[in-house]
């Protein structure tokens, strides 16, 4: 009896997690082929700003598993192979590579094509269809190499970088450019880190301003000022011009599903696929990773929340269920994430989990919130840094709904404590009375998260 043919489209976190897990479970009963449009596999895109900043030695340091390692595990990995269509009735996938159009059959198919950076029309030359020189996103290892080259060509101390977008990548690239000695302006449609509530976002904006970054909020970039084919500045929706030698595109990402017939597959309005909790999408087809929407743990609604943590777990679930149907289910997402902004004397860790006030209102959840300010360690320790913790809870039953943290060293990872409590439906009272660790270099006798929980519980 011939081996089952498993075809995986996409060779990053979700796709390769699925492939390796399936091989571990099925062994030689499975023949695995993987198609990857780029020349890179299993890398951390989130680490690219730190590579640009100089904290990471090189692009290879961001690669978790090389193509050779995947092949050694028994995967027929084909790089530079871009999927262009699926024939569900014939169970074939059409793709393009250096030799032209190819067709490959499958018994089981995993769609894990990830996402691409949003590139607005204003960033592209209407005649050539190519981005203007000096304008680039930050999504792939190729993008990282491009940014090292672009920044390396700017004269130190006089180069001007505009970052379009104030989310995670925007904040991180602002740090990278500022630390390399360039003048930096961040321009965002709403505000910096808009996934946080305005009172917490304002703390980040203040810290960035103190570190020498100009922050422009409430007015997005709408066009470029270009001369001799190169960017010289940007214009916002309000008509203001800001000089720029380089423009970072940090405007989010969009699912890579354009090659699919989305009318026949469960999907959302942004093109994100909507697999079942076991990873199944349709007969013989599975999906995982940044090309998918997921269910929010607290509301049960579909949400597009692309993170490597989700992609790896979803891939492992798919790989397991391919061999043992129904063995695992994905439990949803909370959107737990952390980043930092560090430049000069400014050091901010920025974290969130669960719902913010706007999201809670949209879900019809009444919340009470409170910001508690304190320290990341005992006040008499030199390691102590200021931290602000915002907790949100439902006044009816004290159930935790969300949390945001902005503070110094050691502040951000505290979000995991709240995320664990949220995951299990805990109340602020449960969190306040939990047995968390105590040591003067790391926390006071009552950790700041527990102080925040106790204060909010008292208010409720």
Coordinates of C-alpha atoms in Angstrom, one line a residue:
X1 CA 0.0 0.0 0.0
X2 CA 1.5 3.4 -1.0
X3 CA 2.1 6.1 1.6
X4 CA -0.5 8.8 2.1
X5 CA 0.6 12.0 0.2
X6 CA 0.6 15.0 2.5
X7 CA 1.2 18.3 0.7
X8 CA 2.0 21.4 2.8
X9 CA 1.8 24.9 1.2
X10 CA 4.1 27.2 3.3
X11 CA 7.3 26.3 5.0
X12 CA 7.3 28.6 8.0
X13 CA 6.0 28.1 11.6
X14 CA 2.6 26.5 11.0
X15 CA 3.4 24.5 7.9
X16 CA 6.6 22.9 9.2
X17 CA 5.1 22.3 12.7
X18 CA 2.3 20.3 11.0
X19 CA 4.7 18.5 8.7
X20 CA 7.1 17.4 11.4
X21 CA 4.4 16.4 13.9
X22 CA 2.7 14.3 11.2
X23 CA 5.9 12.6 10.4
X24 CA 6.6 11.9 14.1
X25 CA 3.1 10.4 14.4
X26 CA 2.9 8.4 11.1
X27 CA 6.5 7.7 10.1
X28 CA 6.9 6.1 6.7
X29 CA 3.2 5.8 6.2
X30 CA 3.3 9.5 5.1
X31 CA 5.1 11.0 2.1
X32 CA 5.4 14.8 2.8
X33 CA 6.0 17.5 0.3
X34 CA 6.2 21.2 1.2
X35 CA 6.1 24.2 -1.2
X36 CA 7.6 27.5 -0.1
X37 CA 7.4 30.6 -2.3
X38 CA 10.5 32.2 -0.8
X39 CA 14.0 30.9 -0.3
X40 CA 13.7 30.8 3.5
X41 CA 12.1 28.5 6.0
X42 CA 11.1 28.5 9.7
X43 CA 12.4 31.9 10.7
X44 CA 11.3 34.5 13.2
X45 CA 10.0 37.5 11.4
X46 CA 9.4 39.2 14.7
X47 CA 13.2 39.3 15.2
X48 CA 14.0 41.3 12.1
X49 CA 13.8 44.7 13.8
X50 CA 16.4 43.5 16.3
X51 CA 18.6 42.3 13.5
X52 CA 18.4 45.7 12.0
X53 CA 19.1 47.3 15.3
X54 CA 22.3 45.2 15.7
X55 CA 21.0 43.0 18.6
X56 CA 21.0 39.9 16.4
X57 CA 24.1 38.8 14.7
X58 CA 22.6 38.0 11.3
X59 CA 19.6 36.7 9.4
X60 CA 20.7 33.1 10.0
X61 CA 20.4 33.6 13.7
X62 CA 16.6 34.0 13.2
X63 CA 16.2 30.6 11.4
X64 CA 14.9 27.9 13.7
X65 CA 15.2 25.1 11.1
X66 CA 17.1 25.3 7.8
X67 CA 15.9 23.7 4.5
X68 CA 18.5 21.0 4.9
X69 CA 17.2 20.1 8.4
X70 CA 13.6 19.8 7.0
X71 CA 14.8 17.6 4.2
X72 CA 16.9 15.4 6.6
X73 CA 13.6 14.8 8.5
X74 CA 12.0 13.3 5.4
X75 CA 10.3 16.4 3.9
X76 CA 10.5 17.0 0.1
X77 CA 10.9 20.7 0.5
X78 CA 10.7 22.8 -2.7
X79 CA 11.8 26.4 -2.4
X80 CA 10.8 29.1 -4.8
X81 CA 7.5 27.3 -5.4
X82 CA 4.5 29.6 -5.4
X83 CA 1.1 28.0 -5.2
X84 CA -1.3 29.4 -7.8
X85 CA -4.4 27.3 -7.4
X86 CA -6.1 24.2 -5.9
X87 CA -8.4 21.7 -7.7
X88 CA -10.3 20.2 -4.9
X89 CA -12.1 17.6 -7.1
X90 CA -8.8 16.3 -8.7
X91 CA -6.9 16.8 -5.4
X92 CA -4.1 18.7 -7.1
X93 CA -2.2 21.9 -6.4
X94 CA -0.8 24.1 -9.2
X95 CA 2.4 26.0 -8.5
X96 CA 5.0 28.1 -10.3
X97 CA 8.8 27.6 -9.9
X98 CA 11.9 28.3 -12.0
X99 CA 10.8 25.7 -14.5
X100 CA 7.3 27.1 -15.0
X101 CA 3.9 25.7 -14.0
X102 CA 3.8 22.4 -12.1
X103 CA 1.0 20.3 -10.8
X104 CA 1.2 18.1 -7.7
X105 CA -1.3 15.6 -6.3
X106 CA -2.2 15.2 -2.7
X107 CA -4.3 13.0 -0.4
X108 CA -4.2 15.5 2.5
X109 CA -3.5 19.2 2.1
X110 CA -2.3 21.7 4.7
X111 CA -2.6 25.4 3.8
X112 CA -0.1 27.5 5.8
X113 CA 0.8 30.3 3.4
X114 CA 1.1 32.9 6.1
X115 CA 0.7 36.6 5.4
X116 CA 2.3 39.5 3.5
X117 CA 3.0 43.0 4.6
X118 CA 0.5 45.6 3.6
X119 CA 2.0 47.8 0.8
X120 CA -0.3 50.8 0.1
X121 CA -0.8 52.2 -3.4
X122 CA 1.1 55.4 -2.4
X123 CA 4.3 53.3 -1.9
X124 CA 4.3 51.9 -5.4
X125 CA 5.3 53.6 -8.7
X126 CA 2.2 53.5 -10.9
X127 CA 4.3 53.0 -14.0
X128 CA 6.5 50.1 -12.9
X129 CA 4.4 48.5 -10.2
X130 CA 7.5 48.5 -8.0
X131 CA 8.0 50.2 -4.6
X132 CA 9.8 53.5 -4.7
X133 CA 13.5 53.4 -3.8
X134 CA 13.9 53.8 0.0
X135 CA 10.5 52.4 0.8
X136 CA 10.2 48.9 2.2
X137 CA 8.2 46.7 4.6
X138 CA 9.7 44.5 7.4
X139 CA 8.3 41.0 7.0
X140 CA 10.8 38.6 5.4
X141 CA 14.5 37.9 5.8
X142 CA 15.0 39.6 2.5
X143 CA 13.3 42.7 3.9
X144 CA 15.8 42.6 6.8
X145 CA 18.7 42.5 4.5
X146 CA 17.2 45.4 2.5
X147 CA 16.9 47.5 5.6
X148 CA 20.5 46.9 6.7
X149 CA 21.6 48.0 3.3
X150 CA 19.4 51.1 3.2
X151 CA 20.3 52.3 6.6
X152 CA 24.0 51.6 6.0
X153 CA 23.9 54.0 3.1
X154 CA 22.5 56.9 5.1
X155 CA 25.0 59.3 6.6
X156 CA 24.9 58.8 10.4
X157 CA 23.5 61.7 12.3
X158 CA 21.7 63.2 9.3
X159 CA 19.5 60.5 7.8
X160 CA 15.7 60.9 8.2
X161 CA 13.5 57.8 8.6
X162 CA 9.7 57.9 8.6
X163 CA 7.9 54.9 10.1
X164 CA 4.4 54.6 8.7
X165 CA 2.4 52.7 11.4
X166 CA 2.6 52.7 15.2
X167 CA 2.1 49.0 16.0
X168 CA 4.6 46.4 17.2
X169 CA 6.8 46.6 14.1
X170 CA 6.5 50.3 13.9
X171 CA 7.7 50.8 17.5
X172 CA 10.5 48.3 17.1
X173 CA 11.8 49.8 13.8
X174 CA 11.6 53.3 15.3
X175 CA 13.9 51.9 18.1
X176 CA 16.3 50.3 15.5
X177 CA 16.6 53.5 13.4
X178 CA 17.0 55.7 16.4
X179 CA 19.7 53.6 17.9
X180 CA 21.6 53.7 14.6
X181 CA 21.7 57.4 14.9
X182 CA 18.9 58.6 12.6
X183 CA 16.2 61.1 12.9
X184 CA 12.9 59.2 13.3
X185 CA 9.3 60.2 12.8
X186 CA 6.5 57.7 13.5
X187 CA 3.2 58.5 11.7
X188 CA 0.1 56.6 12.6
X189 CA -3.6 56.6 11.6
X190 CA -4.8 56.5 15.2
X191 CA -2.2 56.4 17.9
X192 CA 0.9 54.4 18.9
X193 CA 0.1 50.9 20.0
X194 CA -3.6 51.3 19.4
X195 CA -4.2 47.7 20.7
X196 CA -3.8 49.3 24.1
X197 CA -6.3 51.8 25.6
X198 CA -5.5 55.5 25.0
X199 CA -4.3 56.1 28.6
X200 CA -1.7 53.4 28.3
X201 CA -0.8 54.3 24.7
X202 CA 0.0 57.8 25.9
X203 CA 2.7 56.5 28.2
X204 CA 4.4 54.9 25.2
X205 CA 4.1 58.0 23.1
X206 CA 5.6 60.1 26.0
X207 CA 8.6 57.7 26.3
X208 CA 9.3 57.7 22.6
X209 CA 9.2 61.5 22.5
X210 CA 11.7 61.6 25.4
X211 CA 13.9 59.4 23.4
X212 CA 14.0 61.8 20.5
X213 CA 11.3 60.2 18.3
X214 CA 8.7 62.5 16.7
X215 CA 5.3 60.9 16.9
X216 CA 2.4 62.1 14.7
X217 CA -1.0 60.5 15.6
X218 CA -4.4 60.7 14.0
X219 CA -3.3 61.4 10.4
X220 CA -1.9 58.6 8.2
X221 CA 0.6 58.9 5.4
X222 CA -1.3 59.3 2.1
X223 CA 1.4 60.1 -0.4
X224 CA 5.1 60.5 -1.0
X225 CA 7.2 63.4 -2.1
X226 CA 9.5 61.8 -4.7
X227 CA 12.3 63.3 -6.7
X228 CA 14.6 61.4 -9.2
X229 CA 12.9 58.2 -8.3
X230 CA 13.6 58.4 -4.6
X231 CA 11.5 59.4 -1.6
X232 CA 12.2 62.8 -0.2
X233 CA 9.3 63.1 2.2
X234 CA 5.8 62.0 3.1
X235 CA 2.4 63.8 3.3
X236 CA -0.3 63.0 5.8
X237 CA -4.0 63.2 5.4
X238 CA -4.0 66.6 6.9
X239 CA -1.6 67.9 4.2
X240 CA 1.5 68.1 6.5
X241 CA 4.8 67.2 4.9
X242 CA 7.6 65.4 6.8
X243 CA 11.0 65.0 5.3
X244 CA 12.2 61.4 4.8
X245 CA 15.1 59.6 3.2
X246 CA 13.6 56.2 4.0
X247 CA 10.1 55.1 4.8
X248 CA 9.3 52.0 6.8
X249 CA 6.0 50.3 5.9
X250 CA 4.7 49.0 9.2
X251 CA 1.0 49.0 8.3
X252 CA 0.1 45.5 9.3
X253 CA -0.2 42.2 7.3
X254 CA -2.8 40.5 5.2
X255 CA -3.4 36.7 4.7
X256 CA -1.8 35.1 1.7
X257 CA -5.0 33.5 0.3
X258 CA -5.4 35.2 -3.0
X259 CA -4.7 32.0 -4.9
X260 CA -7.7 30.3 -3.3
X261 CA -11.4 30.2 -4.3
X262 CA -12.6 31.8 -1.0
X263 CA -16.2 31.5 -2.1
X264 CA -15.9 27.7 -1.6
X265 CA -13.9 27.7 1.6
X266 CA -14.8 29.0 5.1
X267 CA -13.2 32.5 5.3
X268 CA -13.6 36.0 6.8
X269 CA -13.9 39.4 5.2
X270 CA -10.2 40.0 5.1
X271 CA -9.5 36.7 3.3
X272 CA -8.4 34.8 6.4
X273 CA -9.4 31.1 6.4
X274 CA -11.6 29.9 9.2
X275 CA -10.7 26.3 10.1
X276 CA -12.4 24.2 12.8
X277 CA -10.7 23.9 16.2
X278 CA -9.1 20.7 15.0
X279 CA -7.6 22.5 12.1
X280 CA -9.8 21.0 9.4
X281 CA -11.1 23.4 6.7
X282 CA -12.8 21.2 4.1
X283 CA -12.6 17.6 2.9
X284 CA -9.0 16.6 3.0
X285 CA -7.9 20.2 3.6
X286 CA -6.4 21.7 6.8
X287 CA -5.3 25.2 7.6
X288 CA -3.1 26.9 10.2
X289 CA -1.1 30.0 10.9
X290 CA -1.2 33.6 9.7
X291 CA -3.4 32.8 6.8
X292 CA -6.2 32.0 9.2
X293 CA -8.6 33.8 11.5
X294 CA -9.1 32.3 15.0
X295 CA -11.7 32.3 17.7
X296 CA -11.1 34.6 20.6
X297 CA -11.0 32.8 23.9
X298 CA -13.2 35.3 25.7
X299 CA -15.8 36.2 23.2
X300 CA -15.9 33.2 20.8
X301 CA -15.9 35.6 17.8
X302 CA -13.6 35.2 14.8
X303 CA -10.5 37.5 15.0
X304 CA -7.4 38.0 12.9
X305 CA -4.5 37.8 15.3
X306 CA -1.4 36.6 13.6
X307 CA 1.3 35.5 16.1
X308 CA 4.0 32.8 15.9
X309 CA 2.8 31.3 19.2
X310 CA -0.6 30.6 17.6
X311 CA 0.9 29.4 14.3
X312 CA 3.2 26.8 16.0
X313 CA 0.4 25.4 18.2
X314 CA -2.1 25.3 15.3
X315 CA 0.5 23.5 13.1
X316 CA 1.1 20.9 15.8
X317 CA -2.6 20.3 16.2
X318 CA -3.1 19.8 12.5
X319 CA -0.1 17.4 12.3
X320 CA -1.5 15.4 15.2
X321 CA -5.1 15.3 13.9
X322 CA -3.9 14.3 10.4
X323 CA -2.9 11.0 11.9
X324 CA -5.2 10.7 14.9
X325 CA -8.4 12.6 14.0
X326 CA -9.9 14.6 16.8
X327 CA -7.0 14.1 19.2
X328 CA -6.4 17.9 19.7
X329 CA -8.3 21.1 19.5
X330 CA -7.1 24.7 19.4
X331 CA -8.5 26.6 22.4
X332 CA -8.6 30.1 21.0
X333 CA -6.5 33.2 21.4
X334 CA -6.1 36.0 23.9
X335 CA -3.7 38.1 21.9
X336 CA -1.0 38.0 24.5
X337 CA 2.0 39.9 23.2
X338 CA 5.0 41.9 24.4
X339 CA 7.4 44.3 22.8
X340 CA 9.8 47.0 23.9
X341 CA 11.1 50.4 23.1
X342 CA 14.7 51.0 24.2
X343 CA 16.8 54.0 23.3
X344 CA 19.2 56.0 25.4
X345 CA 17.8 56.3 28.9
X346 CA 14.3 55.3 27.8
X347 CA 13.4 51.6 28.3
X348 CA 9.8 50.5 28.0
X349 CA 8.3 47.0 27.9
X350 CA 4.8 47.0 26.4
X351 CA 2.4 44.1 26.9
X352 CA -1.2 43.2 26.6
X353 CA -3.6 40.3 26.8
X354 CA -7.4 39.8 26.5
X355 CA -9.7 42.6 25.6
X356 CA -9.1 46.4 25.7
X357 CA -12.0 48.7 26.5
X358 CA -13.1 49.2 22.9
X359 CA -13.0 45.5 22.2
X360 CA -15.0 44.7 25.4
X361 CA -17.6 47.3 24.4
X362 CA -17.9 45.8 20.9
X363 CA -18.4 42.4 22.5
X364 CA -21.2 43.7 24.7
X365 CA -19.1 43.1 27.9
X366 CA -19.4 45.8 30.6
X367 CA -16.0 46.4 32.3
X368 CA -14.4 48.4 35.0
X369 CA -10.8 49.2 34.7
X370 CA -8.0 50.6 36.9
X371 CA -4.4 51.7 36.3
X372 CA -2.0 50.9 39.2
X373 CA 1.5 52.3 39.3
X374 CA 4.3 50.7 41.2
X375 CA 7.7 49.1 40.8
X376 CA 9.1 46.0 39.1
X377 CA 11.1 45.2 42.2
X378 CA 11.4 46.2 45.8
X379 CA 11.9 50.0 46.0
X380 CA 15.2 49.7 47.8
X381 CA 16.7 47.5 45.0
X382 CA 18.6 49.3 42.2
X383 CA 16.9 47.0 39.7
X384 CA 13.5 48.6 40.5
X385 CA 11.9 50.3 37.5
X386 CA 8.5 52.0 37.4
X387 CA 5.5 50.1 35.9
X388 CA 1.9 50.8 35.2
X389 CA -0.6 47.9 35.2
X390 CA -4.1 48.3 33.8
X391 CA -6.6 45.5 34.6
X392 CA -10.1 45.2 33.2
X393 CA -12.8 43.1 34.9
X394 CA -16.5 42.5 34.6
X395 CA -18.2 44.2 37.6
X396 CA -21.0 41.6 37.7
X397 CA -18.8 38.7 38.7
X398 CA -15.2 40.2 39.0
X399 CA -14.1 38.0 36.0
X400 CA -10.9 39.2 34.4
X401 CA -11.3 40.6 30.9
X402 CA -8.0 42.0 29.9
X403 CA -4.7 43.6 31.0
X404 CA -2.1 46.0 29.7
X405 CA 1.4 46.7 31.1
X406 CA 3.9 49.5 30.4
X407 CA 7.0 49.7 32.4
X408 CA 10.7 49.1 32.8
X409 CA 12.8 45.9 32.8
X410 CA 10.9 42.9 34.0
X411 CA 7.5 44.5 33.6
X412 CA 6.4 42.9 30.3
X413 CA 6.6 39.2 31.1
X414 CA 4.2 39.7 34.0
X415 CA 1.5 39.7 31.4
X416 CA 1.8 35.9 31.2
X417 CA 0.5 35.7 34.8
X418 CA -2.6 37.6 33.8
X419 CA -3.0 35.6 30.5
X420 CA -2.9 32.4 32.5
X421 CA -5.6 33.7 34.8
X422 CA -7.7 34.8 31.8
X423 CA -7.3 31.5 30.1
X424 CA -8.8 29.7 33.0
X425 CA -11.6 32.2 33.7
X426 CA -10.2 33.6 36.9
X427 CA -11.5 36.6 38.8
X428 CA -9.4 39.6 40.0
X429 CA -9.9 38.1 43.5
X430 CA -8.3 34.8 42.4
X431 CA -5.4 36.7 40.9
X432 CA -4.9 38.9 44.0
X433 CA -4.7 35.8 46.2
X434 CA -2.5 33.6 43.9
X435 CA 0.8 32.4 45.3
X436 CA 3.3 34.4 43.1
X437 CA 7.0 34.5 43.8
X438 CA 8.7 37.0 46.0
X439 CA 12.3 38.2 45.9
X440 CA 13.5 41.8 46.3
X441 CA 15.3 42.1 42.9
X442 CA 12.1 40.9 41.1
X443 CA 9.0 41.9 43.1
X444 CA 7.7 43.3 46.3
X445 CA 6.0 41.0 48.8
X446 CA 2.8 41.7 46.8
X447 CA 3.7 41.7 43.1
X448 CA 2.5 44.8 41.3
X449 CA 0.1 42.6 39.3
X450 CA -1.4 41.4 42.5
X451 CA -1.6 44.9 43.9
X452 CA -3.4 45.9 40.8
X453 CA -5.8 43.0 41.2
X454 CA -6.5 43.7 44.8
X455 CA -7.2 47.4 44.1
X456 CA -9.5 46.6 41.3
X457 CA -11.3 44.0 43.4
X458 CA -11.8 46.6 46.2
X459 CA -13.2 49.1 43.7
X460 CA -15.6 46.5 42.3

